Amino acid sequence: MKRVASGFATGFATGLANFLCALALLAAGPASAAPAGIRQFDADSLGTLLATQKGQPFVLVLWSLDCPFCEASLRTLSKKMRADKNLRVVTLGTDTLSDPRNATLMEQRLAALGLAANAWALGAQPAEQLRYAVDRQWHGELPRSYWFGADGVGAAKSGLISARAVDRFLSRRH
């Protein structure tokens, strides 16, 4: 009888320890969780992203950490936003949030440029599926931008975003 009680106590203690460890992991959340300012973009997120702009004109720019033309485009948009507070920019990082290092680097880069307020990045679904969800005609070239009017209609553009392109957008918007 003593051996059974001892075995029960040991099993109970081990089970309790495992339960508490599992509970702590659940409380901590997934390791791939996005930083607070970056929202995860999944195959069904485009409608939500568009709705966040509430019928206002805005630029959606797709970018990557390792794309020098993306960096230049983000800098141009940042500079123009400082000059015109009504310019709305939404960023969609093509580096996946499932890599915590990418998530941190994206958040830091966007924060440094003042572009962290409306930040999204690809989620865990396959990149091809997410590209298709954004635009069936887009094959992954970067930078890629979409210039949306208040009516919600967007025009796609691949390549470097110039100050002149932003100025044209702003002049049509007013």
mmCIF file of C-alpha atoms in Angstrom:
data_model
loop_
_atom_site.group_PDB
_atom_site.id
_atom_site.type_symbol
_atom_site.label_atom_id
_atom_site.label_comp_id
_atom_site.label_asym_id
_atom_site.label_seq_id
_atom_site.Cartn_x
_atom_site.Cartn_y
_atom_site.Cartn_z
ATOM 1 C CA MET A 1 0.000 0.000 0.000
ATOM 2 C CA LYS A 2 2.836 2.356 0.792
ATOM 3 C CA ARG A 3 4.379 1.788 -2.663
ATOM 4 C CA VAL A 4 1.082 2.656 -4.409
ATOM 5 C CA ALA A 5 0.718 5.879 -2.434
ATOM 6 C CA SER A 6 4.306 6.820 -3.211
ATOM 7 C CA GLY A 7 3.793 6.087 -6.914
ATOM 8 C CA PHE A 8 0.580 8.106 -6.927
ATOM 9 C CA ALA A 9 2.276 11.091 -5.285
ATOM 10 C CA THR A 10 5.148 10.984 -7.768
ATOM 11 C CA GLY A 11 2.775 10.664 -10.730
ATOM 12 C CA PHE A 12 0.566 13.444 -9.407
ATOM 13 C CA ALA A 13 3.540 15.769 -8.869
ATOM 14 C CA THR A 14 4.855 15.062 -12.372
ATOM 15 C CA GLY A 15 1.421 15.596 -13.899
ATOM 16 C CA LEU A 16 0.949 18.830 -11.977
ATOM 17 C CA ALA A 17 4.373 20.081 -13.065
ATOM 18 C CA ASN A 18 3.579 19.289 -16.719
ATOM 19 C CA PHE A 19 0.201 21.008 -16.426
ATOM 20 C CA LEU A 20 1.754 24.146 -14.922
ATOM 21 C CA CYS A 21 4.417 24.254 -17.658
ATOM 22 C CA ALA A 22 1.736 23.947 -20.343
ATOM 23 C CA LEU A 23 -0.311 26.664 -18.671
ATOM 24 C CA ALA A 24 2.711 28.983 -18.560
ATOM 25 C CA LEU A 25 3.384 28.401 -22.269
ATOM 26 C CA LEU A 26 -0.229 29.173 -23.138
ATOM 27 C CA ALA A 27 -0.146 32.345 -21.071
ATOM 28 C CA ALA A 28 3.044 33.475 -22.790
ATOM 29 C CA GLY A 29 1.414 33.145 -26.223
ATOM 30 C CA PRO A 30 2.927 31.795 -29.404
ATOM 31 C CA ALA A 31 6.589 32.476 -30.076
ATOM 32 C CA SER A 32 5.688 33.802 -33.511
ATOM 33 C CA ALA A 33 3.251 36.403 -32.265
ATOM 34 C CA ALA A 34 3.454 39.689 -34.111
ATOM 35 C CA PRO A 35 4.716 42.762 -32.352
ATOM 36 C CA ALA A 36 1.838 44.839 -31.032
ATOM 37 C CA GLY A 37 1.937 47.297 -33.935
ATOM 38 C CA ILE A 38 2.005 44.821 -36.818
ATOM 39 C CA ARG A 39 -1.154 42.999 -37.810
ATOM 40 C CA GLN A 40 -0.964 39.574 -39.404
ATOM 41 C CA PHE A 41 -2.162 39.425 -43.023
ATOM 42 C CA ASP A 42 -3.878 36.177 -43.958
ATOM 43 C CA ALA A 43 -5.734 35.110 -47.095
ATOM 44 C CA ASP A 44 -8.959 36.710 -45.858
ATOM 45 C CA SER A 45 -7.423 39.946 -44.472
ATOM 46 C CA LEU A 46 -7.694 42.248 -47.488
ATOM 47 C CA GLY A 47 -11.299 43.229 -46.738
ATOM 48 C CA THR A 48 -10.363 44.074 -43.165
ATOM 49 C CA LEU A 49 -7.337 46.074 -44.301
ATOM 50 C CA LEU A 50 -9.459 48.097 -46.733
ATOM 51 C CA ALA A 51 -12.188 48.638 -44.132
ATOM 52 C CA THR A 52 -9.669 50.140 -41.691
ATOM 53 C CA GLN A 53 -9.280 53.085 -44.063
ATOM 54 C CA LYS A 54 -13.003 53.971 -43.848
ATOM 55 C CA GLY A 55 -13.345 55.195 -47.425
ATOM 56 C CA GLN A 56 -10.341 57.520 -47.246
ATOM 57 C CA PRO A 57 -7.733 57.725 -50.025
ATOM 58 C CA PHE A 58 -4.562 55.849 -49.099
ATOM 59 C CA VAL A 59 -1.453 54.133 -50.417
ATOM 60 C CA LEU A 60 -0.864 50.451 -49.711
ATOM 61 C CA VAL A 61 2.816 49.628 -50.132
ATOM 62 C CA LEU A 62 4.193 46.086 -50.159
ATOM 63 C CA TRP A 63 7.799 45.863 -49.084
ATOM 64 C CA SER A 64 10.544 43.575 -47.803
ATOM 65 C CA LEU A 65 13.428 43.976 -45.386
ATOM 66 C CA ASP A 66 16.007 43.037 -48.033
ATOM 67 C CA CYS A 67 14.672 45.262 -50.851
ATOM 68 C CA PRO A 68 16.664 48.505 -51.320
ATOM 69 C CA PHE A 69 13.982 50.016 -53.589
ATOM 70 C CA CYS A 70 11.409 49.265 -50.896
ATOM 71 C CA GLU A 71 13.521 51.142 -48.355
ATOM 72 C CA ALA A 72 13.760 54.137 -50.693
ATOM 73 C CA SER A 73 10.001 54.038 -51.313
ATOM 74 C CA LEU A 74 9.252 53.889 -47.597
ATOM 75 C CA ARG A 75 11.568 56.860 -47.000
ATOM 76 C CA THR A 76 9.779 58.858 -49.709
ATOM 77 C CA LEU A 77 6.376 58.071 -48.201
ATOM 78 C CA SER A 78 7.656 58.921 -44.723
ATOM 79 C CA LYS A 79 8.942 62.304 -45.880
ATOM 80 C CA LYS A 80 5.690 63.080 -47.685
ATOM 81 C CA MET A 81 3.636 62.061 -44.629
ATOM 82 C CA ARG A 82 5.580 64.524 -42.491
ATOM 83 C CA ALA A 83 4.759 67.260 -45.023
ATOM 84 C CA ASP A 84 1.083 66.289 -45.434
ATOM 85 C CA LYS A 85 -0.532 64.803 -42.328
ATOM 86 C CA ASN A 86 -3.536 63.717 -44.423
ATOM 87 C CA LEU A 87 -1.488 61.262 -46.489
ATOM 88 C CA ARG A 88 -2.548 57.802 -45.364
ATOM 89 C CA VAL A 89 -0.066 54.962 -45.833
ATOM 90 C CA VAL A 90 -0.635 51.301 -45.055
ATOM 91 C CA THR A 91 2.364 48.975 -45.192
ATOM 92 C CA LEU A 92 2.292 45.253 -45.908
ATOM 93 C CA GLY A 93 5.594 43.528 -45.211
ATOM 94 C CA THR A 94 6.239 40.458 -47.321
ATOM 95 C CA ASP A 95 8.601 39.002 -44.734
ATOM 96 C CA THR A 96 6.642 36.542 -42.646
ATOM 97 C CA LEU A 97 5.733 37.214 -39.045
ATOM 98 C CA SER A 98 6.404 33.573 -38.189
ATOM 99 C CA ASP A 99 10.088 34.518 -37.852
ATOM 100 C CA PRO A 100 10.341 36.611 -34.646
ATOM 101 C CA ARG A 101 13.543 38.263 -35.898
ATOM 102 C CA ASN A 102 11.775 39.496 -39.048
ATOM 103 C CA ALA A 103 8.867 40.757 -36.978
ATOM 104 C CA THR A 104 11.183 42.773 -34.741
ATOM 105 C CA LEU A 105 13.193 44.184 -37.654
ATOM 106 C CA MET A 106 10.042 45.196 -39.530
ATOM 107 C CA GLU A 107 8.620 46.924 -36.479
ATOM 108 C CA GLN A 108 11.903 48.789 -35.864
ATOM 109 C CA ARG A 109 12.237 49.926 -39.472
ATOM 110 C CA LEU A 110 8.650 51.146 -39.705
ATOM 111 C CA ALA A 111 8.837 52.906 -36.330
ATOM 112 C CA ALA A 112 12.028 54.723 -37.361
ATOM 113 C CA LEU A 113 10.223 56.014 -40.461
ATOM 114 C CA GLY A 114 6.994 56.909 -38.681
ATOM 115 C CA LEU A 115 5.083 54.275 -40.663
ATOM 116 C CA ALA A 116 4.174 51.844 -37.879
ATOM 117 C CA ALA A 117 0.583 53.005 -37.330
ATOM 118 C CA ASN A 118 -0.975 50.968 -40.162
ATOM 119 C CA ALA A 119 1.417 48.053 -40.465
ATOM 120 C CA TRP A 120 0.630 44.557 -41.677
ATOM 121 C CA ALA A 121 2.871 41.618 -42.559
ATOM 122 C CA LEU A 122 2.361 38.222 -44.118
ATOM 123 C CA GLY A 123 1.111 35.503 -41.833
ATOM 124 C CA ALA A 124 1.924 31.804 -41.783
ATOM 125 C CA GLN A 125 0.031 30.769 -44.917
ATOM 126 C CA PRO A 126 2.058 30.065 -48.086
ATOM 127 C CA ALA A 127 3.404 33.261 -49.671
ATOM 128 C CA GLU A 128 1.849 32.406 -53.057
ATOM 129 C CA GLN A 129 -1.591 32.155 -51.458
ATOM 130 C CA LEU A 130 -1.158 35.502 -49.716
ATOM 131 C CA ARG A 131 0.115 37.227 -52.875
ATOM 132 C CA TYR A 132 -2.944 35.921 -54.708
ATOM 133 C CA ALA A 133 -5.170 37.268 -51.927
ATOM 134 C CA VAL A 134 -3.688 40.749 -52.429
ATOM 135 C CA ASP A 135 -3.791 40.790 -56.235
ATOM 136 C CA ARG A 136 -4.272 37.926 -58.685
ATOM 137 C CA GLN A 137 -2.032 39.745 -61.184
ATOM 138 C CA TRP A 138 0.850 40.271 -58.761
ATOM 139 C CA HIS A 139 3.771 37.854 -59.041
ATOM 140 C CA GLY A 140 5.808 39.073 -56.082
ATOM 141 C CA GLU A 141 7.855 41.932 -57.564
ATOM 142 C CA LEU A 142 8.742 44.655 -55.070
ATOM 143 C CA PRO A 143 8.101 47.345 -54.223
ATOM 144 C CA ARG A 144 4.450 47.070 -55.200
ATOM 145 C CA SER A 145 1.966 49.788 -54.367
ATOM 146 C CA TYR A 146 -1.750 50.335 -54.680
ATOM 147 C CA TRP A 147 -3.133 53.846 -54.797
ATOM 148 C CA PHE A 148 -6.700 53.866 -53.487
ATOM 149 C CA GLY A 149 -9.190 56.669 -53.938
ATOM 150 C CA ALA A 150 -11.991 57.410 -51.495
ATOM 151 C CA ASP A 151 -14.220 55.188 -53.641
ATOM 152 C CA GLY A 152 -12.073 52.177 -52.725
ATOM 153 C CA VAL A 153 -10.806 51.688 -56.274
ATOM 154 C CA GLY A 154 -7.072 51.094 -56.400
ATOM 155 C CA ALA A 155 -4.461 51.371 -59.129
ATOM 156 C CA ALA A 156 -1.461 49.031 -58.947
ATOM 157 C CA LYS A 157 2.125 50.105 -59.589
ATOM 158 C CA SER A 158 5.325 48.078 -59.447
ATOM 159 C CA GLY A 159 8.632 49.785 -58.828
ATOM 160 C CA LEU A 160 10.139 52.631 -56.885
ATOM 161 C CA ILE A 161 7.710 55.157 -55.409
ATOM 162 C CA SER A 162 8.848 58.637 -56.364
ATOM 163 C CA ALA A 163 8.025 61.930 -54.688
ATOM 164 C CA ARG A 164 6.383 62.963 -57.961
ATOM 165 C CA ALA A 165 4.026 59.961 -57.864
ATOM 166 C CA VAL A 166 3.003 60.861 -54.312
ATOM 167 C CA ASP A 167 2.467 64.499 -55.324
ATOM 168 C CA ARG A 168 0.216 63.414 -58.224
ATOM 169 C CA PHE A 169 -1.796 61.229 -55.857
ATOM 170 C CA LEU A 170 -2.145 64.059 -53.343
ATOM 171 C CA SER A 171 -3.246 66.558 -56.007
ATOM 172 C CA ARG A 172 -6.003 64.194 -57.222
ATOM 173 C CA ARG A 173 -7.087 63.493 -53.688
ATOM 174 C CA HIS A 174 -7.839 67.110 -52.741
#
